[in-house]
CSV table of C-alpha atoms in Angstrom, one decimal:
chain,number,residue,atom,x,y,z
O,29,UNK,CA,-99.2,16.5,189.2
O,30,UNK,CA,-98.3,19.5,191.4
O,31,UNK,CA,-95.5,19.6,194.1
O,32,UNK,CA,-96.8,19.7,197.4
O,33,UNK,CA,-94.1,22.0,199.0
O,34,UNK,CA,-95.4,21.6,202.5
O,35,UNK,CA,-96.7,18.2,202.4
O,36,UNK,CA,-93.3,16.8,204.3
O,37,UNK,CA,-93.0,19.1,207.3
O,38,UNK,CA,-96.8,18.8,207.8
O,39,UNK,CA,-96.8,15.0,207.3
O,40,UNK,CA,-93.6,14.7,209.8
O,41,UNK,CA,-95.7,15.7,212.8
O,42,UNK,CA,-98.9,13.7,212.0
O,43,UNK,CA,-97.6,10.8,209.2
O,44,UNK,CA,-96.7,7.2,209.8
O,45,UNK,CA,-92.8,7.0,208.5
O,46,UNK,CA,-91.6,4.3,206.6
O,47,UNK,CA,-89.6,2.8,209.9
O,48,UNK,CA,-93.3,2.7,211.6
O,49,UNK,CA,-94.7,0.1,209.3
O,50,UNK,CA,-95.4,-3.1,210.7
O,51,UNK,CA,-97.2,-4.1,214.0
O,52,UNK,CA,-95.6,-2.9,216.8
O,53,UNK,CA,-93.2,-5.4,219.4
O,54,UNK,CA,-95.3,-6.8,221.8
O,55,UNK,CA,-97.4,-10.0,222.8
O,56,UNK,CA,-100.8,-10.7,223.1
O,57,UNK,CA,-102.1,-12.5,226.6
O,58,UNK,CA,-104.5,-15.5,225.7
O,59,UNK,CA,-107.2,-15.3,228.9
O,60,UNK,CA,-106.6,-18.5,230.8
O,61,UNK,CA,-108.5,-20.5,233.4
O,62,UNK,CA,-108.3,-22.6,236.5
O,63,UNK,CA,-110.7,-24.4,238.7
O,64,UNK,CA,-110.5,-26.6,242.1
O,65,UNK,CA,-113.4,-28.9,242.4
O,66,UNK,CA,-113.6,-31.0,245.8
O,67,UNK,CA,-112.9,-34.5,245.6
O,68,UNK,CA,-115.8,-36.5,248.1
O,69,UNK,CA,-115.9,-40.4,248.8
O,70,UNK,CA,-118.8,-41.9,249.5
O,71,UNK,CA,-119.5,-45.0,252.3
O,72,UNK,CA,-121.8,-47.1,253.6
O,73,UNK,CA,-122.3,-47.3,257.6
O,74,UNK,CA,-122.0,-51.0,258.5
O,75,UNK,CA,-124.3,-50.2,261.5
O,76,UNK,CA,-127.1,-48.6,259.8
O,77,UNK,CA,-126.7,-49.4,256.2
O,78,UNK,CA,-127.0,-45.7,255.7
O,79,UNK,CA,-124.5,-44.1,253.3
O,80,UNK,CA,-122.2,-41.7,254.7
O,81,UNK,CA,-119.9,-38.9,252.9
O,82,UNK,CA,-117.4,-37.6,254.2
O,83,UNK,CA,-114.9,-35.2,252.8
O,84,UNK,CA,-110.7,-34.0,253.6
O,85,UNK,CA,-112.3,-32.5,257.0
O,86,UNK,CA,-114.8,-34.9,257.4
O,87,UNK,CA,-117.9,-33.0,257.5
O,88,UNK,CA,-120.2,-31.9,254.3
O,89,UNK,CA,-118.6,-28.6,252.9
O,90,UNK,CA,-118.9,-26.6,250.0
O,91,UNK,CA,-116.0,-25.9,248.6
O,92,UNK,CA,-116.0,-22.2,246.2
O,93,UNK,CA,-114.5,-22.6,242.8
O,94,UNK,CA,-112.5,-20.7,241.2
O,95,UNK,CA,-110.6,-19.1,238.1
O,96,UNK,CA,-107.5,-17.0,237.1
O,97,UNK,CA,-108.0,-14.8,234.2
O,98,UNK,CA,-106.0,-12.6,232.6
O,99,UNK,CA,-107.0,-9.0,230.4
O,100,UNK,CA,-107.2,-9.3,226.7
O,101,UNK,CA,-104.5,-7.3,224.3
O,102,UNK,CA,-105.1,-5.0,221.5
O,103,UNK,CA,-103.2,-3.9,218.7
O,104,UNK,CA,-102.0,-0.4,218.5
O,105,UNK,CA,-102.4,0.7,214.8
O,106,UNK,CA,-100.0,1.2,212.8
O,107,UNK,CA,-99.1,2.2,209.0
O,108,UNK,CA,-99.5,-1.0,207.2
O,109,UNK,CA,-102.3,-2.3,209.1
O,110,UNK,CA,-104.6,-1.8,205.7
O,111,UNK,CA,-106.6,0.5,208.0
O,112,UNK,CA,-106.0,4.5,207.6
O,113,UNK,CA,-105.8,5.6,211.1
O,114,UNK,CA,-105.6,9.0,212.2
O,115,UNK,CA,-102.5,10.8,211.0
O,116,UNK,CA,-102.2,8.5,208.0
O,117,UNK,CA,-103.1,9.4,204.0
O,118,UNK,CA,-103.7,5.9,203.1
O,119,UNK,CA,-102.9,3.0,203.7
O,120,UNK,CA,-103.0,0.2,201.2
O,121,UNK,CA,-101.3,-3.0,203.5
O,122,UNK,CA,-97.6,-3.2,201.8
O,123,UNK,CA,-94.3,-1.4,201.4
O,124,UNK,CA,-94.4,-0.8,197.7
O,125,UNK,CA,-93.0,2.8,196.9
O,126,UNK,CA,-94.0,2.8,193.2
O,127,UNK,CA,-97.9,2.9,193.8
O,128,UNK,CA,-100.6,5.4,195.1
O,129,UNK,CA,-99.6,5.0,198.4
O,130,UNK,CA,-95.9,5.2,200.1
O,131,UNK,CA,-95.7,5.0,204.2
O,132,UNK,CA,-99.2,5.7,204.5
O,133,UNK,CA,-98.9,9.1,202.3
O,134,UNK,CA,-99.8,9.5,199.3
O,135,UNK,CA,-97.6,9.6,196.1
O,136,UNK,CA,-97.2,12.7,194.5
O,137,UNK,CA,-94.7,14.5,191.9
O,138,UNK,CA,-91.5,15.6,194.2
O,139,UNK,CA,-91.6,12.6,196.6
O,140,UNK,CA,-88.6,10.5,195.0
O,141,UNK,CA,-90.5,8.0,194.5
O,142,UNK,CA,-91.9,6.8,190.7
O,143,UNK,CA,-95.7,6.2,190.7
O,144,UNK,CA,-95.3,3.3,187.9
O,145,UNK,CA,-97.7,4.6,185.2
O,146,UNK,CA,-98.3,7.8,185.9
O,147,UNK,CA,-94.9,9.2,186.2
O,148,UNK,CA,-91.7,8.8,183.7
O,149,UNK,CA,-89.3,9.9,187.0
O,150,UNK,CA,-89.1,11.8,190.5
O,151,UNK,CA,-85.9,12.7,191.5
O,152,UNK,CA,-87.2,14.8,194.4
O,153,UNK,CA,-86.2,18.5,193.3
O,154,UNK,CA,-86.8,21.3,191.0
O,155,UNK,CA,-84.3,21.7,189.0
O,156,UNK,CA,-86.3,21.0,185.6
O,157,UNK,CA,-83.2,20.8,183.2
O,158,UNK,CA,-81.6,17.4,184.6
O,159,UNK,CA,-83.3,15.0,183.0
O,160,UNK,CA,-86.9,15.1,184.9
O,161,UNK,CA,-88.8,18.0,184.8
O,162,UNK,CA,-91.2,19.2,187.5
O,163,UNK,CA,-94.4,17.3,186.1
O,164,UNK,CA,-92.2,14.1,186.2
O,165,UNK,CA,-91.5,13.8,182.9
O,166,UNK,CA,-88.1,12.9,181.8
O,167,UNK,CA,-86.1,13.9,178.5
O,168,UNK,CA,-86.2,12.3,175.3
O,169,UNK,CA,-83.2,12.2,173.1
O,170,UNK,CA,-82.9,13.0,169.7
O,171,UNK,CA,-79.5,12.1,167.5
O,172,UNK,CA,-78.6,11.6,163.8
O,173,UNK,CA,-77.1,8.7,163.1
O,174,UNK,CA,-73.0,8.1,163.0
O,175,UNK,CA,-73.1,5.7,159.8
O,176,UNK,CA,-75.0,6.6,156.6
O,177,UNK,CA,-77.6,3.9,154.8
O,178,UNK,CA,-78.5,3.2,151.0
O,179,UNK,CA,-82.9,4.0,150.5
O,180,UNK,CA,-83.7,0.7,150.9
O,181,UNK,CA,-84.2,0.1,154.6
O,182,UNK,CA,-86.9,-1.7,155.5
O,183,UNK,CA,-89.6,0.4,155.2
O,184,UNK,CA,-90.6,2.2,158.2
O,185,UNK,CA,-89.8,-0.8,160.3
O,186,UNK,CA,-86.6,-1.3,159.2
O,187,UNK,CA,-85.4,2.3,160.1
O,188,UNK,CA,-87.0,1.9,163.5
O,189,UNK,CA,-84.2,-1.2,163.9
O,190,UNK,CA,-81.5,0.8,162.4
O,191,UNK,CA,-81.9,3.2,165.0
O,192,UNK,CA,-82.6,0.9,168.1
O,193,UNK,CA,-79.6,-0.8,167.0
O,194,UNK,CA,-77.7,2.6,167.6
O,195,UNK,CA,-79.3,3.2,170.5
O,196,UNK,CA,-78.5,-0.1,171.6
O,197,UNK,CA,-74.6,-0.3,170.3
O,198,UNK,CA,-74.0,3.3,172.1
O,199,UNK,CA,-75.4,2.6,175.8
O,200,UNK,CA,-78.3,4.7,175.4
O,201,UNK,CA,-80.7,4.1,177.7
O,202,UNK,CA,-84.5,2.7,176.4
O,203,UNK,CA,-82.9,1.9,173.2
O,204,UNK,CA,-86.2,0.1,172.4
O,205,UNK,CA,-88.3,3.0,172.4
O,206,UNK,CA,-85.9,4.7,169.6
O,207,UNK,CA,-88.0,5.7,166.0
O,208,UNK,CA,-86.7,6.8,163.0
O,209,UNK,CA,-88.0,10.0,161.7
O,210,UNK,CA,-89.3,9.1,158.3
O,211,UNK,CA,-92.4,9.1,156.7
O,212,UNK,CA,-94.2,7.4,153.7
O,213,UNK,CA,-97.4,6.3,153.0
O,214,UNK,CA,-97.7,3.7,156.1
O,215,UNK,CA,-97.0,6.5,158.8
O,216,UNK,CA,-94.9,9.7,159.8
O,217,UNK,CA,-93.3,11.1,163.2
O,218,UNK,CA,-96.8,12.5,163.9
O,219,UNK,CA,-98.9,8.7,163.4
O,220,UNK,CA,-95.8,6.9,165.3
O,221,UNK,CA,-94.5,8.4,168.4
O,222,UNK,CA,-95.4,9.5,171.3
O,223,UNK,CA,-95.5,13.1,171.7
O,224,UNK,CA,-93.9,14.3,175.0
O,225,UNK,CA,-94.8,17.0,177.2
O,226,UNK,CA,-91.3,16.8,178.5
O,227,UNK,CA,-87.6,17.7,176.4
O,228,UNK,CA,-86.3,16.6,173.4
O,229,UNK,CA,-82.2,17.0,173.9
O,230,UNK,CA,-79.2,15.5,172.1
O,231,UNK,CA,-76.9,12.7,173.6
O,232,UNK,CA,-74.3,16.0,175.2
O,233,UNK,CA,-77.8,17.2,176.8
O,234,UNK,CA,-78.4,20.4,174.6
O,235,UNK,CA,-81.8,20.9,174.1
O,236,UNK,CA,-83.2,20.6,170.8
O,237,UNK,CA,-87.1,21.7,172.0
O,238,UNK,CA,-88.8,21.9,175.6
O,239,UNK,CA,-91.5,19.5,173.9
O,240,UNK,CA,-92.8,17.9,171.5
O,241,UNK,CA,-95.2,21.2,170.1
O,242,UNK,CA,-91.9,23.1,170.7
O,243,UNK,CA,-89.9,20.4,168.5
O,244,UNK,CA,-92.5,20.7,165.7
O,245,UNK,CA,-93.2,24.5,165.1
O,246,UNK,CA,-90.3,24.7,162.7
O,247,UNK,CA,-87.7,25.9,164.8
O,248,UNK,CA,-85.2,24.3,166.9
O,249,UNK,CA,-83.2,25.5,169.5
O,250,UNK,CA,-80.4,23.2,168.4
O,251,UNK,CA,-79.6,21.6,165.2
O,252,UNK,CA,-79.7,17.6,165.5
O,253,UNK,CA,-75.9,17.6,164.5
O,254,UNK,CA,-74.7,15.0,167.1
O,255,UNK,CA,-74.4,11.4,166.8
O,256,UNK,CA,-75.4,8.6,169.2
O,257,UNK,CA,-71.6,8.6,169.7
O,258,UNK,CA,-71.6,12.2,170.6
O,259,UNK,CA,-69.7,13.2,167.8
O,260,UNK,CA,-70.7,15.8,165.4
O,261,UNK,CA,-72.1,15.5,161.9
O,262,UNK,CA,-73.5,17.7,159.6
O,263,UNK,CA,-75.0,15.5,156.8
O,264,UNK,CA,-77.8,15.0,154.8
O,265,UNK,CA,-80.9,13.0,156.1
O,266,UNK,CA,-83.5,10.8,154.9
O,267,UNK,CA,-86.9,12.4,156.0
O,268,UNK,CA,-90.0,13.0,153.4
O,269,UNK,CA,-91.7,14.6,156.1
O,270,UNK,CA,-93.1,18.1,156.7
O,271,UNK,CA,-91.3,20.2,160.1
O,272,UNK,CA,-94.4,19.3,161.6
O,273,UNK,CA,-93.2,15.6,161.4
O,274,UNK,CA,-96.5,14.7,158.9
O,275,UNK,CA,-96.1,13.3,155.3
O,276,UNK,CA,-94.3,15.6,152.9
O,277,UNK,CA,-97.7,16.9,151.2
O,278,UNK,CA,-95.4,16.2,147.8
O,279,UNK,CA,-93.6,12.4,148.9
O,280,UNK,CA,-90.9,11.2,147.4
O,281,UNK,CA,-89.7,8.3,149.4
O,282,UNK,CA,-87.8,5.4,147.0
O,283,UNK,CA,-90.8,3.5,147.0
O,284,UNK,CA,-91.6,3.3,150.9
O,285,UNK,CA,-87.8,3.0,151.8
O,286,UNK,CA,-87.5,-0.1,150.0
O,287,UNK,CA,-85.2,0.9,146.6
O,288,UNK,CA,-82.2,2.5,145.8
O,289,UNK,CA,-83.5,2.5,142.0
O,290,UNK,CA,-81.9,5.6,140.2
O,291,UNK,CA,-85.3,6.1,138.6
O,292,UNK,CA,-86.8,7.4,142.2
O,293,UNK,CA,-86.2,10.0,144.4
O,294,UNK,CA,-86.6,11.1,148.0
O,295,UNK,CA,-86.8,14.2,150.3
O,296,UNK,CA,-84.2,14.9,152.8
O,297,UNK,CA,-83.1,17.4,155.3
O,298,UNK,CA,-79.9,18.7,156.8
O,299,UNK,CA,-78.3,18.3,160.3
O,300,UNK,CA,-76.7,21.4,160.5
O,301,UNK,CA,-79.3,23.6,160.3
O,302,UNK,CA,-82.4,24.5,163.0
O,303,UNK,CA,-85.0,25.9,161.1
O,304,UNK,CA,-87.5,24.0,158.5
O,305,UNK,CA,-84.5,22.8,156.7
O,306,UNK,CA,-83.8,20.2,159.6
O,307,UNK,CA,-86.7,18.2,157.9
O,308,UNK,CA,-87.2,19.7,154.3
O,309,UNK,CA,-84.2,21.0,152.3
O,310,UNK,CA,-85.5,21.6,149.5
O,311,UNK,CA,-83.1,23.9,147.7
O,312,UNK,CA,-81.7,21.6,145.0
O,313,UNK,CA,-85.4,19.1,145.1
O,314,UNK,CA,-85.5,15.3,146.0
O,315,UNK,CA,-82.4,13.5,145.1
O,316,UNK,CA,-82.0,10.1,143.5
O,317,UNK,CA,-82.6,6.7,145.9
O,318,UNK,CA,-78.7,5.6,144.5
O,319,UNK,CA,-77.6,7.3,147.3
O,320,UNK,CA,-76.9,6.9,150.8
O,321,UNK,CA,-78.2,9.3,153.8
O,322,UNK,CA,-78.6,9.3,157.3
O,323,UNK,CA,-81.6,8.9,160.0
O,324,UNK,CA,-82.8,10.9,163.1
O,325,UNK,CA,-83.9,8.9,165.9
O,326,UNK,CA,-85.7,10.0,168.2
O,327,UNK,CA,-86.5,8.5,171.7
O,328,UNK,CA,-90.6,7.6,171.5
């Protein structure tokens, strides 16, 4: 969503500020009553038999009742009353600053604050090459892995482990969300991950593409030479895929990454490199699944 450059200063002389939310200090008078009745005793005359009333002044009086009352309060609104008053965006009852509505405002790309579900991060400024770009999408890393592996990992599955594992071991953050980029006949990069609007960069921060249509057009901007450890390596790579991350149209991949028989044969790519030949190298062919190789993971 768009920044809204202006929105602050205009919403500082009309907005409800976080401080504001809440009913305001005060009491509210409960109207209260009082009345004086006159108390009367009646008699009988002895003389006349006659009944006779007679009252504090002795003679028939009426005496006028009445009351105290006092003015009923109101409540002044306020941002959090559930109510959007005059001056306010929204206002949605609670002090949540990861929904739709944040101090009676509401949320939008630039505000520092993370609408859970509709934006990855908001760090509040514009610089789009710290991590969070300006659509509040934030980068994706991409390594190779430090420790080579024989063929026969698991299947697609099994890679995605290896490389969580990695993920994990290193420190890097959403280690769950890690894929290997392999493919066989169950899936490739372009089936199994989420395809980012945002960067692709390694663990030292280079970039490797602005997005995922940059990362798949055959060039990078980077080669994918660094480990999750940070350290460099230029090796070969298990892959079978096409730059375009689908299923080599030609696969060799030791029977769905589950056999390091010397009678199969996979494709590969290099680290070192940043054009096709990141995925495909296909100089010398497909080599034997004897072998051991290493994996890209990338953050999904």
């Amino acid at each position: 969503m768009p920044r809204h450059a202006g929105l602050l200063a205009a919403l500082a002389l009309t907005g409800c500020p976080p401080a504001a939310i809440g009913p305001p200090a005060g009491s509210i008078g409960d109207p209260s009553s009082g009345a004086t009745s006159q108390s009367s005793s009646s008699t009988q005359d002895p003389s006349t038999g006659d009944p006779s009333t007679t009252t504090a002044h002795e003679t028939d009086t009426d005496t006028e009742l009445t009351s105290a009352s006092s003015d009923t309060g109101t409540v002044e609104p306020y941002c959090g009353d559930g109510n959007v008053d005059p001056g306010e965006e929204c206002d949605d009852a609670n002090t949540h600053s990861d929904d739709v509505c944040v101090a009676c405002n509401l949320a939008y790309c630039g505000d520092g604050h993370t609408f859970t579900g509709v934006e990855e991060c908001d760090d509040a400024n514009d610089d789009s090459e710290d991590g969070c770009d300006l659509d509040c999408v934030r980068d994706r890393v991409i390594f190779v892995t430090f420790e080579p592996f024989p063929a026969d990992l698991g299947g697609l599955d099994g890679a995605d482990h290896i490389c969580q594992a990695a993920a994990a071991d290193a420190g890097l953050e959403h280690a769950d969300s890690f894929r290997a980029w392999i493919a066989s006949k169950d899936g490739s990069p372009d089936t199994r991950m989420h395809k980012s609007t945002g960067r692709y960069v390694l663990v030292t921060g280079l970039p490797v593409a602005q997005s995922w249509d940059d990362l798949t057009d055959g060039t990078l901007e980077n080669p994918i030479n660094v480990t999750e450890l940070g350290t460099l390596s230029e090796n070969g790579v298990f892959t079978n895929t096409t730059p375009q991350g689908t299923l080599h149209p030609e696969p060799f991949d030791c029977d769905g990454w589950t056999s390091v028989s010397g009678d199969l044969l996979y494709r590969f790519g290099i680290s070192a490199v940043t054009d096709e030949r990141w995925v495909d190298y296909d100089m010398f062919g497909p080599d034997v699944c004897l072998g051991e190789s290493r994996l890209y993971c990338t953050e999904s």
